[in-house]
Every structure is written in C-alpha cells, then in structure tokens.
Short mmCIF file of C-alpha atoms in Angstrom, two decimals:
data_model
loop_
_atom_site.label_atom_id
_atom_site.label_comp_id
_atom_site.label_asym_id
_atom_site.label_seq_id
_atom_site.Cartn_x
_atom_site.Cartn_y
_atom_site.Cartn_z
CA MET U 8 -69.72 -58.85 -106.24
CA ALA U 9 -72.04 -55.97 -105.49
CA GLY U 10 -74.93 -58.27 -104.81
CA LEU U 11 -73.25 -60.48 -102.37
CA GLU U 12 -73.92 -60.30 -98.58
CA PRO U 13 -71.32 -58.43 -96.49
CA ILE U 14 -70.00 -61.55 -94.74
CA ILE U 15 -66.46 -61.69 -93.23
CA GLN U 16 -64.64 -64.17 -95.52
CA LYS U 17 -61.05 -63.58 -94.58
CA ILE U 18 -58.89 -61.70 -92.04
CA GLN U 19 -55.17 -61.21 -93.01
CA LEU U 20 -52.44 -59.98 -90.83
CA ARG U 21 -49.24 -58.16 -91.78
CA PRO U 22 -46.56 -56.95 -89.34
CA ILE U 23 -45.31 -53.36 -89.73
CA SER U 24 -42.15 -51.74 -88.32
CA LEU U 25 -41.48 -48.06 -89.04
CA PRO U 26 -38.04 -46.81 -87.69
CA LEU U 27 -38.31 -43.59 -85.63
CA VAL U 28 -36.40 -40.45 -86.38
CA ARG U 29 -34.79 -40.87 -82.93
CA PRO U 30 -35.33 -43.26 -79.96
CA PHE U 31 -38.19 -42.15 -77.70
CA THR U 32 -37.72 -42.63 -73.99
CA THR U 33 -40.18 -42.29 -71.08
CA ALA U 34 -39.86 -43.15 -67.42
CA MET U 35 -40.89 -46.71 -68.36
CA HIS U 36 -39.08 -47.72 -71.60
CA THR U 37 -37.42 -46.76 -74.82
CA VAL U 38 -39.00 -47.18 -78.28
CA THR U 39 -37.09 -47.28 -81.50
CA ALA U 40 -39.78 -48.11 -84.02
CA ALA U 41 -43.50 -47.92 -84.54
CA ASP U 42 -44.29 -51.55 -84.57
CA ALA U 43 -47.85 -52.70 -85.40
CA VAL U 44 -49.94 -55.60 -86.85
CA GLN U 45 -52.00 -54.47 -89.79
CA VAL U 46 -55.38 -56.19 -90.08
CA ASP U 47 -57.21 -56.47 -93.37
CA VAL U 48 -60.84 -57.73 -93.18
CA LEU U 49 -62.20 -59.04 -96.52
CA LEU U 50 -65.94 -59.33 -97.10
CA THR U 51 -67.66 -61.69 -99.51
CA ASN U 52 -68.75 -58.72 -101.56
CA GLY U 53 -65.17 -57.74 -102.11
CA THR U 54 -64.89 -54.83 -99.72
CA VAL U 55 -61.74 -54.65 -97.67
CA GLY U 56 -61.36 -52.73 -94.33
CA HIS U 57 -58.01 -51.80 -92.81
CA GLY U 58 -57.03 -51.42 -89.20
CA ALA U 59 -53.90 -51.82 -87.07
CA GLY U 60 -52.91 -52.68 -83.55
CA THR U 61 -49.85 -51.51 -81.66
CA PRO U 62 -48.47 -53.60 -78.74
CA ASN U 63 -46.85 -52.07 -75.69
CA ALA U 64 -45.23 -54.43 -73.17
CA VAL U 65 -45.27 -51.92 -70.34
CA VAL U 66 -48.72 -50.48 -70.87
CA THR U 67 -51.00 -53.10 -72.56
CA GLY U 68 -48.74 -56.06 -71.67
CA ASP U 69 -48.26 -57.41 -75.15
CA THR U 70 -45.68 -57.89 -77.83
CA MET U 71 -45.80 -58.29 -81.60
CA SER U 72 -45.68 -62.06 -81.27
CA THR U 73 -48.43 -62.31 -78.63
CA LEU U 74 -50.58 -59.71 -80.52
CA GLN U 75 -50.36 -61.79 -83.75
CA GLU U 76 -50.90 -65.12 -81.95
CA ASN U 77 -53.96 -63.66 -80.12
CA LEU U 78 -55.53 -62.39 -83.32
CA GLN U 79 -54.85 -65.71 -85.18
CA THR U 80 -56.06 -68.09 -82.40
CA GLN U 81 -58.75 -66.13 -80.68
CA VAL U 82 -60.11 -63.10 -82.58
CA ILE U 83 -60.21 -64.28 -86.18
CA PRO U 84 -61.96 -67.59 -85.46
CA ALA U 85 -64.73 -65.76 -83.66
CA LEU U 86 -65.55 -63.40 -86.54
CA ILE U 87 -65.17 -65.46 -89.76
CA GLY U 88 -68.58 -65.97 -91.40
CA ARG U 89 -70.23 -63.01 -89.48
CA ASP U 90 -72.37 -60.44 -91.20
CA ILE U 91 -71.17 -56.90 -90.49
CA ARG U 92 -74.67 -55.61 -90.61
CA ASP U 93 -75.32 -57.36 -87.36
CA TRP U 94 -73.18 -54.58 -85.85
CA ASN U 95 -73.83 -54.72 -82.15
CA SER U 96 -73.49 -58.49 -81.98
CA LEU U 97 -70.31 -58.37 -84.02
CA LEU U 98 -68.75 -55.89 -81.55
CA THR U 99 -69.86 -57.95 -78.63
CA LEU U 100 -68.30 -61.01 -80.13
CA LEU U 101 -65.06 -59.19 -80.87
CA HIS U 102 -64.66 -57.77 -77.37
CA ALA U 103 -65.51 -61.10 -75.82
CA SER U 104 -62.93 -63.00 -77.94
CA THR U 105 -59.90 -61.69 -76.06
CA SER U 106 -58.75 -59.46 -73.24
CA GLU U 107 -55.83 -57.99 -75.33
CA GLN U 108 -56.94 -54.44 -76.17
CA PRO U 109 -54.63 -53.84 -79.11
CA ALA U 110 -55.96 -57.01 -80.81
CA ILE U 111 -59.57 -55.75 -80.34
CA ALA U 112 -58.64 -52.32 -81.56
CA ALA U 113 -56.91 -53.60 -84.72
CA VAL U 114 -59.99 -55.49 -85.80
CA GLU U 115 -62.55 -52.98 -84.70
CA LEU U 116 -60.89 -50.19 -86.58
CA ALA U 117 -61.00 -52.40 -89.69
CA LEU U 118 -64.70 -53.06 -89.12
CA TYR U 119 -65.45 -49.35 -88.72
CA ASP U 120 -63.53 -48.80 -91.99
CA LEU U 121 -65.80 -51.44 -93.61
CA ARG U 122 -68.91 -49.94 -92.14
CA ALA U 123 -68.15 -46.50 -93.51
CA LYS U 124 -67.25 -47.89 -96.91
CA GLN U 125 -70.44 -49.98 -97.08
CA VAL U 126 -72.55 -46.69 -96.80
CA SER U 127 -69.97 -44.61 -98.77
CA ILE U 128 -69.35 -41.97 -96.06
CA PRO U 129 -66.11 -40.85 -94.31
CA LEU U 130 -65.34 -42.24 -90.99
CA THR U 131 -65.85 -38.84 -89.45
CA ALA U 132 -69.42 -38.73 -90.68
CA LEU U 133 -70.00 -42.26 -89.39
CA LEU U 134 -68.84 -41.05 -86.05
CA GLY U 135 -71.25 -38.06 -86.16
CA GLY U 136 -69.21 -35.10 -87.38
CA GLN U 137 -67.60 -33.39 -90.32
CA GLN U 138 -64.38 -31.73 -88.86
CA ARG U 139 -61.27 -33.59 -90.07
CA THR U 140 -58.46 -31.38 -88.64
CA VAL U 141 -57.01 -31.46 -85.15
CA THR U 142 -54.09 -29.61 -83.51
CA THR U 143 -51.63 -31.85 -81.70
CA ASP U 144 -48.96 -31.13 -79.16
CA MET U 145 -45.43 -32.58 -79.63
CA THR U 146 -43.76 -34.78 -77.07
CA ILE U 147 -40.15 -34.44 -75.93
CA GLY U 148 -38.85 -37.81 -74.57
CA ILE U 149 -36.30 -38.10 -71.74
CA GLN U 150 -32.75 -37.53 -72.94
CA ALA U 151 -29.80 -35.19 -72.22
CA LEU U 152 -31.14 -31.81 -71.34
CA PRO U 153 -29.45 -29.99 -74.26
CA ASP U 154 -31.03 -32.41 -76.70
CA MET U 155 -34.43 -31.81 -75.07
CA VAL U 156 -34.01 -27.97 -75.35
CA SER U 157 -32.91 -28.34 -78.94
CA GLU U 158 -36.06 -30.34 -79.74
CA ALA U 159 -38.25 -27.81 -77.97
CA LYS U 160 -36.84 -24.97 -79.98
CA ALA U 161 -37.20 -26.98 -83.29
CA PHE U 162 -40.86 -27.81 -82.46
CA VAL U 163 -41.71 -24.26 -81.62
CA SER U 164 -40.04 -23.10 -84.81
CA ARG U 165 -42.42 -25.45 -86.65
CA GLY U 166 -45.47 -23.92 -85.16
CA PHE U 167 -46.28 -26.15 -82.18
CA LYS U 168 -48.05 -24.25 -79.43
CA ALA U 169 -47.96 -27.10 -76.80
CA LEU U 170 -45.07 -29.28 -75.73
CA LYS U 171 -45.53 -32.46 -73.66
CA ILE U 172 -42.39 -33.13 -71.55
CA LYS U 173 -41.71 -36.67 -70.24
CA ILE U 174 -40.50 -36.56 -66.63
CA GLY U 175 -39.96 -39.04 -63.77
CA GLY U 176 -37.67 -41.95 -63.56
CA GLY U 177 -34.90 -39.97 -61.72
CA ARG U 178 -34.44 -37.14 -59.38
CA LEU U 179 -37.09 -34.60 -59.01
CA ALA U 180 -34.45 -31.85 -59.15
CA ASP U 181 -33.58 -33.03 -62.63
CA ASP U 182 -37.22 -32.95 -63.62
CA LEU U 183 -37.60 -29.35 -62.28
CA GLU U 184 -34.52 -28.28 -64.21
CA ARG U 185 -35.85 -29.96 -67.31
CA VAL U 186 -39.24 -28.14 -67.11
CA LYS U 187 -37.70 -24.70 -66.27
CA THR U 188 -35.04 -24.84 -68.92
CA ILE U 189 -37.45 -26.05 -71.67
CA ALA U 190 -40.10 -23.50 -70.77
CA LYS U 191 -37.49 -20.65 -70.93
CA ALA U 192 -36.20 -21.95 -74.33
CA ALA U 193 -39.76 -22.35 -75.73
CA GLY U 194 -40.99 -19.01 -74.57
CA PRO U 195 -44.01 -17.82 -72.48
CA ASP U 196 -46.66 -18.52 -75.17
CA ILE U 197 -45.99 -22.24 -75.26
CA ARG U 198 -48.26 -24.55 -73.15
CA LEU U 199 -46.52 -27.26 -71.22
CA ARG U 200 -47.88 -30.76 -70.43
CA LEU U 201 -46.00 -33.00 -68.17
CA ASP U 202 -46.14 -36.84 -68.16
CA ALA U 203 -44.57 -38.80 -65.39
CA ASN U 204 -45.78 -42.32 -66.67
CA GLN U 205 -46.48 -43.58 -63.09
CA ALA U 206 -43.02 -42.66 -61.83
CA TRP U 207 -43.87 -41.45 -58.29
CA THR U 208 -45.38 -42.61 -55.08
CA THR U 209 -48.18 -40.44 -53.67
CA ASP U 210 -45.87 -38.72 -51.29
CA GLN U 211 -43.29 -38.01 -54.01
CA ALA U 212 -46.02 -36.82 -56.30
CA LYS U 213 -47.35 -34.41 -53.66
CA VAL U 214 -43.88 -32.78 -53.43
CA ALA U 215 -43.48 -32.78 -57.24
CA VAL U 216 -46.81 -31.13 -57.80
CA THR U 217 -46.16 -28.55 -55.18
CA GLU U 218 -42.80 -27.67 -56.57
CA LEU U 219 -43.89 -27.70 -60.17
CA ALA U 220 -46.81 -25.47 -59.33
CA ALA U 221 -44.51 -23.03 -57.55
CA LEU U 222 -42.62 -22.53 -60.94
CA GLN U 223 -45.84 -20.62 -62.13
CA LEU U 224 -45.42 -21.88 -65.63
CA PRO U 225 -48.15 -22.39 -68.17
CA ILE U 226 -48.72 -26.09 -67.23
CA ASP U 227 -51.92 -27.62 -68.56
CA PHE U 228 -51.65 -30.83 -66.48
CA ILE U 229 -49.57 -33.49 -65.02
CA GLU U 230 -50.30 -36.86 -66.55
CA GLN U 231 -50.29 -40.15 -64.60
CA PRO U 232 -48.06 -39.01 -61.76
CA VAL U 233 -48.66 -42.23 -59.74
CA ALA U 234 -49.15 -45.93 -60.48
CA ALA U 235 -52.24 -46.85 -62.56
CA ARG U 236 -54.07 -48.63 -59.70
CA ASN U 237 -53.30 -45.84 -57.19
CA HIS U 238 -56.67 -44.19 -57.47
CA GLU U 239 -56.43 -42.84 -53.91
CA GLY U 240 -53.12 -41.03 -54.89
CA LEU U 241 -54.76 -39.52 -57.98
CA ALA U 242 -57.66 -38.19 -55.87
CA THR U 243 -55.24 -36.80 -53.32
CA LEU U 244 -53.28 -34.89 -55.87
CA THR U 245 -56.45 -33.66 -57.61
CA ALA U 246 -57.82 -32.39 -54.24
CA MET U 247 -54.73 -30.33 -53.75
CA ARG U 248 -55.96 -28.12 -56.55
CA GLN U 249 -52.36 -27.00 -57.44
CA LEU U 250 -52.16 -28.36 -60.94
CA PRO U 251 -54.61 -30.35 -63.06
CA ILE U 252 -54.20 -34.08 -62.98
CA MET U 253 -54.79 -36.36 -65.91
CA ALA U 254 -55.14 -40.20 -65.83
CA ASP U 255 -53.69 -42.36 -68.59
CA GLU U 256 -52.57 -45.77 -67.67
CA SER U 257 -55.37 -45.87 -65.00
CA VAL U 258 -58.08 -45.86 -67.61
CA PHE U 259 -58.46 -48.60 -70.25
CA GLY U 260 -62.28 -49.05 -70.45
CA PHE U 261 -65.46 -47.40 -69.25
CA GLN U 262 -65.53 -49.07 -65.86
CA ASP U 263 -61.91 -47.74 -65.14
CA ALA U 264 -63.04 -44.24 -66.04
CA LEU U 265 -66.29 -44.54 -63.95
CA ALA U 266 -64.21 -45.58 -60.93
CA LEU U 267 -62.18 -42.34 -61.03
CA LEU U 268 -64.99 -40.09 -62.01
CA SER U 269 -67.31 -41.23 -59.32
CA ARG U 270 -64.67 -40.12 -56.71
CA HIS U 271 -63.63 -36.96 -58.59
CA ALA U 272 -60.14 -38.32 -58.72
CA VAL U 273 -58.87 -36.55 -61.91
CA ASN U 274 -59.44 -33.35 -63.91
CA HIS U 275 -58.71 -35.07 -67.34
CA ILE U 276 -58.61 -38.50 -68.85
CA ASN U 277 -56.31 -39.63 -71.77
CA ILE U 278 -58.16 -41.88 -74.23
CA LYS U 279 -56.03 -44.09 -76.35
CA LEU U 280 -57.63 -46.51 -78.86
CA MET U 281 -54.94 -49.14 -78.10
CA LYS U 282 -56.10 -49.09 -74.43
CA THR U 283 -59.83 -48.90 -75.06
CA GLY U 284 -59.94 -51.61 -77.79
CA GLY U 285 -61.19 -49.20 -80.41
CA LEU U 286 -63.72 -46.43 -81.09
CA ALA U 287 -66.82 -47.83 -79.38
CA GLU U 288 -65.42 -48.04 -75.86
CA ALA U 289 -63.53 -44.67 -76.36
CA ALA U 290 -66.99 -43.04 -77.11
CA LYS U 291 -68.40 -44.50 -73.92
CA ILE U 292 -65.54 -43.12 -71.89
CA ASP U 293 -65.78 -39.68 -73.41
CA ALA U 294 -69.39 -39.47 -72.81
CA ALA U 295 -69.08 -40.52 -69.20
CA CYS U 296 -66.30 -37.85 -68.71
CA ALA U 297 -68.51 -35.14 -70.30
CA SER U 298 -71.30 -36.05 -67.82
CA PHE U 299 -68.98 -35.43 -64.96
CA GLY U 300 -67.48 -32.17 -66.42
CA VAL U 301 -64.11 -33.89 -66.98
CA THR U 302 -62.51 -33.25 -70.33
CA THR U 303 -60.44 -35.73 -72.29
CA MET U 304 -57.39 -35.99 -74.40
CA VAL U 305 -56.94 -38.33 -77.36
CA GLY U 306 -53.42 -39.79 -77.28
CA CYS U 307 -51.60 -42.66 -78.83
CA MET U 308 -48.86 -45.20 -78.54
CA ILE U 309 -46.06 -44.93 -81.10
CA GLU U 310 -48.43 -46.07 -83.87
CA SER U 311 -48.78 -46.23 -87.67
CA ASN U 312 -51.19 -44.02 -89.60
CA LEU U 313 -53.74 -46.99 -89.94
CA SER U 314 -54.64 -46.42 -86.29
CA LEU U 315 -53.80 -42.73 -86.08
CA VAL U 316 -56.36 -41.78 -88.80
CA PRO U 317 -59.33 -43.00 -86.75
CA ALA U 318 -57.87 -41.51 -83.56
CA ILE U 319 -57.76 -38.13 -85.38
CA ALA U 320 -61.33 -38.70 -86.60
CA PHE U 321 -62.49 -39.48 -83.08
CA ALA U 322 -60.77 -36.44 -81.59
CA ALA U 323 -62.16 -34.08 -84.38
CA VAL U 324 -65.83 -34.97 -83.85
CA HIS U 325 -66.01 -35.10 -80.07
CA ASP U 326 -66.54 -31.82 -78.39
CA ASN U 327 -65.39 -33.01 -75.00
CA VAL U 328 -61.88 -33.67 -76.41
CA THR U 329 -59.87 -30.69 -75.25
CA PHE U 330 -56.31 -31.92 -75.87
CA THR U 331 -54.85 -33.95 -78.68
CA ASP U 332 -51.50 -35.86 -78.40
CA LEU U 333 -51.23 -37.69 -81.60
CA ASP U 334 -47.67 -36.71 -82.45
CA ALA U 335 -46.53 -40.31 -83.49
CA VAL U 336 -47.22 -39.02 -86.96
CA TYR U 337 -44.04 -36.97 -86.81
CA MET U 338 -41.88 -39.50 -85.08
CA VAL U 339 -41.39 -42.01 -87.92
CA LYS U 340 -38.61 -41.46 -90.55
CA LYS U 341 -40.76 -42.19 -93.56
CA GLN U 342 -44.01 -40.10 -93.85
CA GLN U 343 -47.09 -42.40 -94.31
CA ALA U 344 -50.20 -41.83 -96.41
CA GLY U 345 -53.52 -40.83 -94.92
CA ILE U 346 -52.57 -37.80 -92.81
CA GLN U 347 -51.64 -34.35 -94.11
CA THR U 348 -49.46 -32.27 -91.70
CA HIS U 349 -49.11 -28.50 -91.53
CA GLY U 350 -47.11 -27.62 -88.39
CA PRO U 351 -49.13 -28.96 -85.51
CA GLN U 352 -52.32 -29.48 -87.58
CA LEU U 353 -53.25 -33.02 -88.56
CA THR U 354 -55.88 -33.41 -91.37
CA ILE U 355 -57.38 -36.58 -92.62
CA GLY U 356 -59.13 -36.70 -96.02
CA ASP U 357 -61.63 -39.52 -96.56
CA PRO U 358 -60.52 -41.51 -93.55
CA MET U 359 -59.01 -44.98 -94.31
CA HIS U 360 -60.74 -45.13 -97.74
CA ASP U 361 -57.53 -44.46 -99.59
CA ALA U 362 -55.70 -47.24 -97.75
#
C-alpha cells in the first residue's frame, strides 16, 4: 500500500474505562475511572493514527455517550475522504465540525500521530523539539485530612517535589488546615500548588488568598479560585500581588487566553488538550502567553496514555511551559504503555508510534 495516497478511509471508535487506584474528588465532582473514547484513523495507504478524547461533564460539558455520538454524526462524516497532506484545511474542517473540544482533540491527536508517521519522525520532532521527559507534580484530591496527609508523605517518598492540593467546596478554615498540615508533613522543600476549581466568589477568594499568603508557605500559585467567566475577579486577585493566580477553566481557546492576557488578569494559564481541542490551539495559547510574559502549565483531565503522551510531548518542547500537571498517569490501577515513569519524571519514547 506504500504507493497509495494518504486519504482518510475509515475512523473507528472504541470506549475505554480504566479504574482509578482511588476515587479522585475536587470541589466540583468525584471521578472513579479514566474514561475515554479511543479514535483510530485509517488511511488508504494502511497507516493508522491513534488518539483519544476524555469527556468531563463539569468542565467540557460532555459525557461518554455524547462524545461518541458527536464523533459519529458530526466529526467523522466531515473528514472521510480527505487527504491529510492538505493539513491546514483538514484542521479547519475538524475544528468547524463540532464545538465539543474533547471530540476535536481525539481526532486531532490521531491526525498528528499520522502526520509524524508519514514522515517517520517522533511527535516531539514534529512539534519542534527533541526533549522527551518532563517532571510532573502529584495531585491530592479532597478527602479526610489524615488520608490527604498520608498521600502527601507517600508522594514525597517517591521523589515528587511539588504537590497540588485540591481545596474549596467547604469552609475556608478547613482549607487552611489542609494546606498547613500537608505542608508540615511534606517538608519545607516541597512546592505547593493549590486548586480551588471555581469554588469561591471574588470576596471569598480575596479573603482566602490573603490568609493563604499569610501562612508564608512555598506556594507556586492558586488555580482558578473563582468562576470561569469571572475575569474581573481573576484580575482583582492578580492585582493583589499576594499569590500568583492561574486560570484553568477560564481558558479553552486562544480568544479566551487573549481576553485574560490583554487585561493582565492572571500570572499563569493551564493548558489542557481536552479544553483546547488538541495541539494546534494549545500552541497558539502558549505563544500568546509567552508574548505577554505569562508562563503556562500543561495539565490534564483523568485521561488515558493515548492523550497523555502528546500532552507530555507538548510540555517537553515548549520553553514557556513552566509547570507540568500530568499525574493521571499514576492514578489508574493498571499501568499503560507509552510512558515510562521514574518518580515524578515522565518519559515518552517514540510518541504514539508503538500504539
């Protein structure tokens, strides 16, 4: 089949559900498995590209059933018969086919896999770099404080140098106690990252930021302290200059990022491929952030390795990415192929080519 044109012949879907080691709870919801839809794109020359999309009802507004339906009825019909060498037009068609970002991401990641395979280079090289290792933090979900402390100690013993602590959804006094107790258990050399997942109003967040800053702990940032659309609140908290503020749910695409950057509303932005719809939009967001002097973090939902591998590749080759939060690799009971782990280090081989 080597002489055939690289035309999209078939796109197949397969649901995935990977049970977690333990339930993972945030201020918004609890997750018990890494659910995803695997997408396999087959070309007429026999090459197959793999990707995956992970739904999240409270962030991206979709479920496994709506994601699969969207792919079947809107995305796949728009792409069958298209030549992947017409790359820009193909991505334009894909992004115009639906507004559901995980569906776009699932297919776009498979297309990037195909493109790398067509020219026989790793995905990292296709993205413009050679580095294949990143260092991630580890997230501690909301649970009983003794369990959170136990997890913190275990993660530190495994070599993690940064812990992300989920807060919000209850009393501020409880959040302060969580942060203080975990910080003491982890030790003074461990960086802390706090994620409120939109839990507070602006006034509540102002009090929380002030009291958290007063603890004088090694806190890198507070992530999404207010509602996603509350840009004014983010700007107010950033202007306080007490703790760095990171946007997560506020930023899905380039225009979202630009709206915050233009008013200097945040110090950092969390890029997730399931929010951006894949690598192309993620690159635009990161470039915009760099131009404003705002650094980025590459994060994830509770995902499978099919989408975590390209997220690692993206984080590894973009210099403006300062933080990495790709700890879903460790959250599933059964280790998956494609990513090697050594403490907090995540290494990809020849990205997605062994899939």
